[in-house]
Coordinates of C-alpha atoms and ligand atoms in Angstrom, one line a residue:
M213 CA -15.6 20.8 -27.3
S214 CA -16.2 17.7 -29.4
G215 CA -15.2 19.7 -32.5
L216 CA -11.9 20.5 -30.9
Y217 CA -11.3 16.8 -30.1
F218 CA -11.9 16.0 -33.7
L219 CA -9.4 18.6 -34.9
V220 CA -6.6 17.9 -32.6
A221 CA -6.8 14.2 -32.0
P222 CA -4.9 13.1 -35.1
R223 CA -2.0 15.3 -34.2
L224 CA -1.4 13.4 -31.0
A225 CA -2.3 10.0 -32.3
A226 CA 1.2 9.0 -33.3
P227 CA 3.1 10.0 -30.1
W228 CA 0.3 8.6 -28.0
R229 CA 0.6 5.2 -29.6
A230 CA 4.4 5.4 -29.3
A231 CA 4.0 6.0 -25.5
P232 CA 6.0 3.7 -23.3
T233 CA 4.7 0.1 -23.7
R234 CA 4.3 -2.3 -20.9
N235 CA 6.3 -5.4 -21.6
P236 CA 5.8 -8.3 -19.1
D237 CA 9.2 -9.8 -20.1
T238 CA 11.0 -6.6 -19.3
L239 CA 9.0 -6.3 -16.1
A240 CA 10.0 -9.8 -15.0
H241 CA 13.7 -9.1 -15.8
S242 CA 13.7 -5.8 -13.9
L243 CA 12.6 -7.4 -10.6
P244 CA 14.7 -7.2 -7.4
P245 CA 17.1 -10.1 -6.9
T246 CA 15.2 -11.6 -4.0
P247 CA 13.0 -14.6 -4.8
V248 CA 9.8 -13.1 -6.2
L249 CA 6.4 -14.6 -6.1
Q250 CA 5.0 -14.5 -9.6
D251 CA 1.7 -15.5 -11.1
P252 CA 1.7 -18.0 -14.1
R253 CA 1.9 -15.0 -16.4
G254 CA 5.1 -13.8 -14.9
R255 CA 3.6 -10.9 -13.0
P256 CA 5.1 -10.3 -9.5
L257 CA 3.0 -9.5 -6.5
H258 CA 4.2 -6.0 -5.9
D259 CA 1.2 -3.9 -4.7
L260 CA -1.5 -4.4 -2.1
R261 CA -4.5 -2.2 -1.9
I262 CA -6.4 -2.4 1.3
S263 CA -10.0 -1.3 1.7
V264 CA -10.4 -0.3 5.4
T265 CA -14.2 0.3 5.1
D266 CA -17.0 -0.1 2.6
R267 CA -18.6 3.1 3.8
C268 CA -18.3 6.5 2.4
N269 CA -19.6 10.0 3.0
F270 CA -20.0 10.6 -0.7
R271 CA -22.3 9.0 -3.2
C272 CA -20.4 9.5 -6.4
T273 CA -22.8 8.7 -9.2
Y274 CA -20.2 6.5 -10.9
C275 CA -19.3 4.5 -7.8
M276 CA -22.0 4.4 -5.1
P277 CA -25.2 5.7 -6.7
K278 CA -27.8 6.8 -4.1
E279 CA -30.5 4.6 -5.6
V280 CA -28.5 1.5 -4.6
F281 CA -26.4 2.8 -1.6
G282 CA -29.4 4.4 0.1
R283 CA -30.5 4.4 3.8
D284 CA -31.4 0.8 3.7
F285 CA -28.1 -0.4 2.3
Q286 CA -26.5 -3.0 4.5
F287 CA -22.9 -2.1 5.0
L288 CA -20.5 -4.4 6.8
E289 CA -20.9 -4.6 10.6
R290 CA -18.0 -3.4 12.6
E291 CA -16.9 -6.9 13.7
A292 CA -16.8 -8.0 10.1
L293 CA -14.1 -5.5 9.3
L294 CA -10.5 -6.6 9.7
S295 CA -9.0 -5.0 12.8
F296 CA -5.9 -2.9 12.5
G297 CA -4.0 -5.8 14.2
E298 CA -5.2 -8.2 11.5
I299 CA -4.4 -5.8 8.7
H300 CA -1.0 -5.2 10.2
R301 CA -0.3 -8.9 10.3
L302 CA -1.3 -9.4 6.7
V303 CA 0.8 -6.5 5.5
R304 CA 3.8 -8.0 7.2
L305 CA 3.2 -11.3 5.6
F306 CA 2.5 -9.8 2.1
H307 CA 5.6 -7.8 2.5
D308 CA 7.6 -11.0 3.2
Q309 CA 6.2 -12.3 -0.1
G310 CA 7.5 -9.2 -2.0
V311 CA 4.9 -6.6 -1.7
Q312 CA 6.6 -3.2 -1.8
K313 CA 3.7 -0.8 -2.1
V314 CA 0.6 -0.6 0.1
R315 CA -2.3 1.7 -0.7
I316 CA -5.0 2.3 1.9
T317 CA -8.4 2.9 0.3
G318 CA -12.1 2.2 0.8
G319 CA -15.0 3.3 0.7
E320 CA -13.6 6.4 2.2
P321 CA -10.7 5.4 4.3
L322 CA -10.7 8.6 6.4
V323 CA -14.2 7.8 7.8
R324 CA -12.6 4.7 9.6
R325 CA -12.0 5.9 13.1
K326 CA -8.4 6.3 14.2
L327 CA -7.0 5.5 10.9
E328 CA -3.7 7.2 11.9
R329 CA -3.2 4.3 14.3
L330 CA -3.1 1.9 11.4
I331 CA -0.7 4.1 9.5
E332 CA 1.5 4.2 12.5
M333 CA 1.5 0.4 12.8
L334 CA 2.4 0.0 9.1
A335 CA 4.9 2.9 8.8
Y336 CA 7.6 1.1 10.7
M337 CA 8.3 -1.1 7.6
D338 CA 10.4 1.7 6.2
D339 CA 11.1 0.1 2.8
L340 CA 7.3 -0.1 2.2
D341 CA 5.8 2.6 0.0
L342 CA 2.7 3.5 2.0
T343 CA 0.1 5.7 0.6
L344 CA -3.6 6.5 0.8
T345 CA -6.4 7.4 -1.6
T346 CA -9.2 9.7 -0.3
N347 CA -12.0 11.9 -1.5
G348 CA -10.3 14.7 0.4
S349 CA -13.4 15.7 2.4
L350 CA -11.7 15.2 5.8
L351 CA -8.1 15.8 4.7
R352 CA -7.7 19.3 5.9
Q353 CA -8.4 18.1 9.5
K354 CA -6.4 14.9 9.2
A355 CA -3.4 15.6 7.0
R356 CA -1.1 16.5 9.8
E357 CA -1.8 13.6 12.0
L358 CA -1.5 11.2 9.1
R359 CA 1.8 12.7 8.2
D360 CA 2.9 12.5 11.9
A361 CA 1.8 8.8 11.9
G362 CA 4.3 8.1 9.0
L363 CA 2.2 8.5 5.8
K364 CA 4.4 9.8 3.0
R365 CA 2.0 10.6 0.2
V366 CA -1.7 10.9 -0.6
T367 CA -3.9 10.7 -3.7
V368 CA -7.0 12.8 -3.7
S369 CA -10.0 12.1 -6.0
L370 CA -11.4 15.3 -7.5
D371 CA -13.7 15.2 -10.6
A372 CA -14.3 18.9 -11.2
L373 CA -13.3 22.4 -10.2
D374 CA -16.7 23.8 -11.0
D375 CA -18.7 23.6 -7.7
A376 CA -22.0 22.7 -9.2
T377 CA -20.5 19.9 -11.3
F378 CA -18.6 18.6 -8.3
R379 CA -21.6 18.7 -6.0
A380 CA -23.7 16.9 -8.6
M381 CA -21.0 14.2 -9.0
N382 CA -20.4 13.5 -5.3
D383 CA -24.3 13.7 -4.9
V384 CA -24.1 14.8 -1.3
D385 CA -23.7 18.5 -2.1
F386 CA -20.1 18.6 -0.9
P387 CA -18.3 21.8 -1.9
V388 CA -15.2 21.7 -4.0
E389 CA -13.5 24.3 -1.9
K390 CA -13.1 22.0 1.0
V391 CA -11.3 19.3 -1.1
L392 CA -9.0 22.0 -2.4
E393 CA -8.2 23.0 1.1
G394 CA -7.5 19.4 1.9
I395 CA -5.1 19.2 -1.0
N396 CA -3.3 22.3 0.1
E397 CA -3.0 21.2 3.7
A398 CA -1.6 17.8 2.6
S399 CA 1.0 19.5 0.5
A400 CA 1.8 22.0 3.2
V401 CA 2.5 19.2 5.8
G402 CA 4.7 17.4 3.3
L403 CA 2.4 14.6 1.9
A404 CA 3.7 15.6 -1.5
P405 CA 3.5 15.6 -4.4
V406 CA -0.2 15.1 -4.1
K407 CA -1.7 13.1 -6.9
V408 CA -5.2 14.2 -8.0
N409 CA -7.4 11.6 -9.7
M410 CA -10.1 12.8 -12.0
V411 CA -12.6 10.2 -13.4
V412 CA -13.8 11.6 -16.7
K413 CA -17.3 10.7 -17.8
R414 CA -18.6 11.8 -21.2
G415 CA -21.3 14.5 -20.9
V416 CA -20.8 14.9 -17.2
N417 CA -17.5 16.5 -16.5
E418 CA -15.4 16.4 -19.7
H419 CA -15.8 20.2 -19.8
Q420 CA -13.7 20.3 -16.6
V421 CA -10.6 18.7 -18.1
L422 CA -8.9 21.9 -19.2
P423 CA -9.9 23.9 -16.1
M424 CA -8.4 21.1 -14.0
A425 CA -5.3 21.0 -16.1
R426 CA -4.9 24.7 -15.9
Y427 CA -5.4 24.8 -12.1
F428 CA -3.0 22.0 -11.3
K429 CA -0.3 22.9 -13.9
G430 CA 2.7 24.3 -12.1
S431 CA 1.2 23.6 -8.7
G432 CA 3.6 20.7 -7.9
H433 CA 0.5 18.4 -7.7
I434 CA 0.1 15.7 -10.4
L435 CA -3.2 15.5 -12.1
R436 CA -4.2 12.1 -13.5
F437 CA -7.2 11.4 -15.7
I438 CA -9.0 8.1 -15.3
E439 CA -11.2 6.5 -17.9
F440 CA -14.6 5.7 -16.4
M441 CA -14.6 2.0 -15.8
D442 CA -17.2 -0.8 -15.9
V443 CA -16.6 -1.8 -12.3
G444 CA -19.5 -3.2 -10.4
L445 CA -23.1 -3.5 -11.6
T446 CA -24.6 -0.4 -10.3
N447 CA -23.1 2.6 -12.1
G448 CA -24.9 2.1 -15.4
W449 CA -21.6 2.0 -17.4
R450 CA -21.7 2.2 -21.1
M451 CA -18.8 2.5 -23.5
E452 CA -20.1 5.8 -24.9
H453 CA -19.6 7.3 -21.4
V454 CA -15.8 6.7 -21.7
V455 CA -13.7 9.5 -22.9
P456 CA -10.5 7.8 -24.2
S457 CA -7.3 9.1 -22.8
A458 CA -6.0 9.7 -26.3
E459 CA -8.8 12.2 -26.8
L460 CA -8.0 13.9 -23.4
A461 CA -4.3 14.1 -24.2
A462 CA -5.1 15.8 -27.5
V463 CA -7.3 18.4 -25.9
I464 CA -4.6 19.2 -23.3
N465 CA -1.8 19.1 -25.9
A466 CA -3.7 21.7 -28.0
E467 CA -3.7 24.2 -25.1
F468 CA -0.6 23.1 -23.2
P469 CA 1.8 21.1 -25.3
I470 CA 2.9 17.8 -23.7
E471 CA 5.3 15.0 -24.5
P472 CA 5.5 11.4 -23.2
A473 CA 7.7 10.8 -20.2
D474 CA 9.2 7.5 -19.1
P475 CA 7.4 5.5 -16.4
N476 CA 8.7 5.9 -12.9
Y477 CA 8.8 2.1 -12.6
L478 CA 7.6 -0.8 -14.8
G479 CA 4.0 -1.7 -14.2
E480 CA 3.1 1.9 -13.3
V481 CA -0.7 2.3 -14.0
A482 CA -0.7 5.9 -15.2
E483 CA 1.0 6.9 -18.4
R484 CA 3.1 10.0 -17.7
W485 CA 3.2 13.1 -19.9
R486 CA 5.1 16.2 -19.2
Y487 CA 4.4 19.8 -20.1
L488 CA 6.9 21.1 -22.6
D489 CA 7.2 24.3 -20.7
G490 CA 8.6 22.4 -17.7
S491 CA 5.6 23.2 -15.4
G492 CA 5.0 19.6 -14.3
E493 CA 3.2 16.5 -15.6
V494 CA -0.1 14.8 -16.1
G495 CA -1.0 11.2 -16.1
F496 CA -3.6 9.1 -18.0
I497 CA -5.0 5.9 -16.6
S498 CA -6.5 4.2 -19.6
S499 CA -8.0 1.1 -18.1
V500 CA -10.6 0.8 -20.8
T501 CA -8.8 1.8 -24.0
Q502 CA -5.3 0.5 -23.3
A503 CA -5.6 -2.6 -21.1
F504 CA -2.5 -3.0 -18.9
C505 CA -3.2 -6.5 -17.5
S506 CA 0.1 -7.8 -18.7
T507 CA 2.0 -5.8 -16.1
C508 CA -0.7 -5.8 -13.4
T509 CA 1.0 -6.5 -10.1
R510 CA -1.8 -5.6 -7.8
A511 CA -3.8 -7.5 -5.2
R512 CA -6.8 -6.1 -3.4
L513 CA -7.9 -6.8 0.2
S514 CA -11.5 -6.0 0.9
A515 CA -12.6 -4.5 4.3
E516 CA -13.7 -7.9 5.5
G517 CA -10.5 -9.6 4.5
K518 CA -11.2 -11.2 1.2
L519 CA -8.3 -11.1 -1.3
Y520 CA -9.0 -10.3 -4.9
T521 CA -6.4 -10.6 -7.6
C522 CA -8.3 -8.4 -10.1
L523 CA -10.5 -5.3 -9.8
F524 CA -13.0 -7.3 -11.8
A525 CA -12.8 -10.6 -10.0
T526 CA -16.0 -12.3 -9.1
Q527 CA -14.7 -14.2 -6.1
G528 CA -12.2 -13.4 -3.3
T529 CA -10.3 -15.6 -1.0
D530 CA -11.2 -15.4 2.7
F531 CA -8.2 -14.5 4.8
R532 CA -10.2 -13.3 7.8
S533 CA -11.4 -16.8 8.8
L534 CA -7.8 -18.0 8.6
L535 CA -6.6 -15.2 10.8
R536 CA -9.4 -15.6 13.3
S537 CA -8.7 -19.4 13.5
E538 CA -5.3 -18.4 14.9
A539 CA -3.5 -20.0 11.9
P540 CA 0.3 -19.7 12.1
D541 CA 2.1 -17.2 9.8
E542 CA 3.3 -20.1 7.6
E543 CA -0.2 -21.1 6.8
V544 CA -1.3 -17.6 5.9
S545 CA 1.8 -17.1 3.7
A546 CA 1.1 -20.4 2.0
L547 CA -2.4 -19.2 1.1
I548 CA -0.9 -15.9 -0.3
R549 CA 1.4 -17.9 -2.4
G550 CA -1.3 -20.3 -3.5
V551 CA -3.7 -17.6 -4.6
W552 CA -1.1 -15.6 -6.5
G553 CA 0.4 -18.7 -7.9
Q554 CA -2.8 -19.5 -9.7
R555 CA -3.7 -16.0 -10.8
Q556 CA -4.8 -15.8 -14.5
D557 CA -6.7 -12.5 -14.4
R558 CA -6.7 -10.3 -17.5
Y559 CA -10.2 -8.9 -17.5
S560 CA -9.4 -5.6 -19.3
E561 CA -7.6 -7.4 -22.1
L562 CA -10.6 -9.7 -22.5
R563 CA -13.0 -6.7 -22.4
S564 CA -11.0 -5.1 -25.2
S565 CA -11.4 -8.2 -27.3
G566 CA -15.2 -8.2 -26.5
A567 CA -14.9 -11.6 -24.8
V568 CA -16.4 -11.0 -21.3
N569 CA -19.6 -10.4 -19.6
L570 CA -19.1 -11.3 -16.0
P571 CA -20.9 -10.5 -12.7
K572 CA -18.7 -8.0 -10.9
I573 CA -18.1 -6.5 -7.4
E574 CA -18.4 -2.9 -6.5
M575 CA -15.4 -0.5 -6.4
S576 CA -16.5 0.9 -3.0
Y577 CA -16.2 -2.7 -1.6
I578 CA -12.9 -3.7 -3.1
G579 CA -11.3 -0.2 -3.2
G580 CA -9.9 1.6 -6.2
Ligands
SAM60 N1 -13.1 7.1 -1.5 C1 -11.8 7.3 -1.9 C2 -11.7 8.1 -3.1 O1 -12.7 8.4 -3.8 O2 -10.6 8.5 -3.5 C3 -11.1 5.9 -2.2 C4 -11.9 4.8 -2.8 S1 -12.4 5.1 -4.5 C5 -13.3 3.7 -4.8 C6 -10.9 5.0 -5.3 C7 -10.8 5.6 -6.7 O3 -11.7 4.8 -7.6 C8 -11.3 7.0 -6.8 O4 -10.2 7.8 -7.4 C9 -12.5 7.0 -7.7 O5 -12.6 8.1 -8.5 C10 -12.2 5.7 -8.5 N2 -13.4 5.2 -9.1 C11 -14.5 4.8 -8.5 N3 -15.4 4.3 -9.4 C12 -14.8 4.3 -10.6 C13 -15.2 4.0 -11.9 N4 -16.4 3.4 -12.2 N5 -14.3 4.2 -12.9 C14 -13.1 4.7 -12.7 N6 -12.7 5.1 -11.5 C15 -13.5 4.9 -10.4
SF4_61 FE1 -16.9 7.3 -2.1 FE2 -14.6 7.2 -3.4 FE3 -16.7 5.9 -4.3 FE4 -16.8 8.5 -4.4 S1 -15.3 7.2 -5.5 S2 -18.4 7.2 -3.7 S3 -15.7 9.1 -2.6 S4 -15.6 5.5 -2.4
SF4_62 FE1 -5.2 -5.9 -13.3 FE2 -7.6 -7.0 -13.5 FE3 -7.3 -4.4 -14.1 FE4 -6.3 -6.3 -15.7 S1 -8.4 -6.0 -15.3 S2 -5.2 -4.5 -15.0 S3 -5.7 -7.9 -14.2 S4 -7.1 -5.4 -12.1

C-alpha cells in the first residue's frame, strides 16, 4: 500500500493544502451577538467535553494499554466522580457563559450506570447541541433509551472492519460485529447521522482505511480518520506511527474521488471532503500534521471535576471542591471566566514547531 501512497499523494497535495483554512479572526467575527467569553487569543468558549468515567471495558492499545491499565490500576472511586447533579449544574453555568455544544465522553461513557438520566437532565436545554462518543460496545442495547432521554447524535469509535485487527486493537477480544450492530441501531432509532471515528496507526490498521471507506460510503454515516496523537505518556507514541491525513486522503481519492467541502461551522475539528459521486462525505482530523489550535474552542471536564483547557494540559482546575463547598453560582461562573480568560494553550502548534516536551495526562482520563 505504501507504493500506492507514493504514487497518488502528489495528485491530492494541492487541493489538500487549499482546504478550508481556520482563521481565528474570521472565527471571532462570526460569533453570535451575545457577549462571548474569549481567551486572550480571541477563541470563544464554545464546546465542553465531559468525561463521566475514567473506566472502560476496552483496552485500546493506543489509549489504555493493558500493561498500564491492568488489574491493579487505581481508577477513581465512585464518590470522586462528579454526580449527575453536579454535572448538570456545571453545564448550566457553562451554557450561560456561551457553551453551545456538550459532548459526553470517558473512558467509556456507557459503562457509567444510568447515563440516560444525565442525558435527560441536560436535554432540556434545547439550544444545546448534546452528543456522545462511545466505543459502541453497549450501543445496541442502549441506543433507544438514550434517544428517548433526548440525545440527538452519537459518535462511535471503530478502528477496523477486519475482526482480527479490531480485536487486537481493542485488546479485549471484542468482535467488530457488535459495534456494527450498535451503529445500525443508533441510526435506526434516529441518532443520525452517526459519525464513525477511526484512529489510524501506521503498521497496525492502515490496511483498513479503504475497507472502512468502502463500507461506510453511501451508508449515511460519516467516517472520520483521526491521526494517532501523542496524548498521555503510556501509548508509546512516535511520529512514524502517524499516517498523515494528506496521505489517507490521497489513498481514498485514488479509489473514490473526493473534493473538499466547506466546514459546517468555523472551528470544526474535522476537515470535510465529499465523494464526487454524491454518496456522502469523509472527514480528516489532522491534530498532528495540521494543528488547529488557533480555532480551538474546547474545554474538557474530567470525571472528577477538573477543567482542562487543552487536551495536552498538564494541570486542571478543580471545580468539584467549589461545588461541594456549596459555592454560589456567581462564584463558579467567575472561576469559569477566570480560567478561560487566561487560556494560552496551543500545544499542537508548538509540537509542529518542535518546541515542546511536556508531561501529559491520559486521554481516558480527560476524554477525547
Ligand atoms: N471510549 C469512548 C470511545 O472510544 O469512543 C470515548 C472516549 S475515547 C478517549 C474518545 C476518542 O479518543 C476515541 O475516538 C478514540 O479513538 C480517541 N483516541 C484515544 N486515544 C487516542 C490517540 N492516542 N490518538 C488519537 N485518538 C485517540
Ligand atoms: Fe476505551 Fe475509548 Fe480509550 Fe478505547 S479509546 S480504551 S474505548 S476510552
Ligand atoms: Fe486545542 Fe490544545 Fe488540541 Fe491545540 S493542542 S487544538 S489548544 S486541545
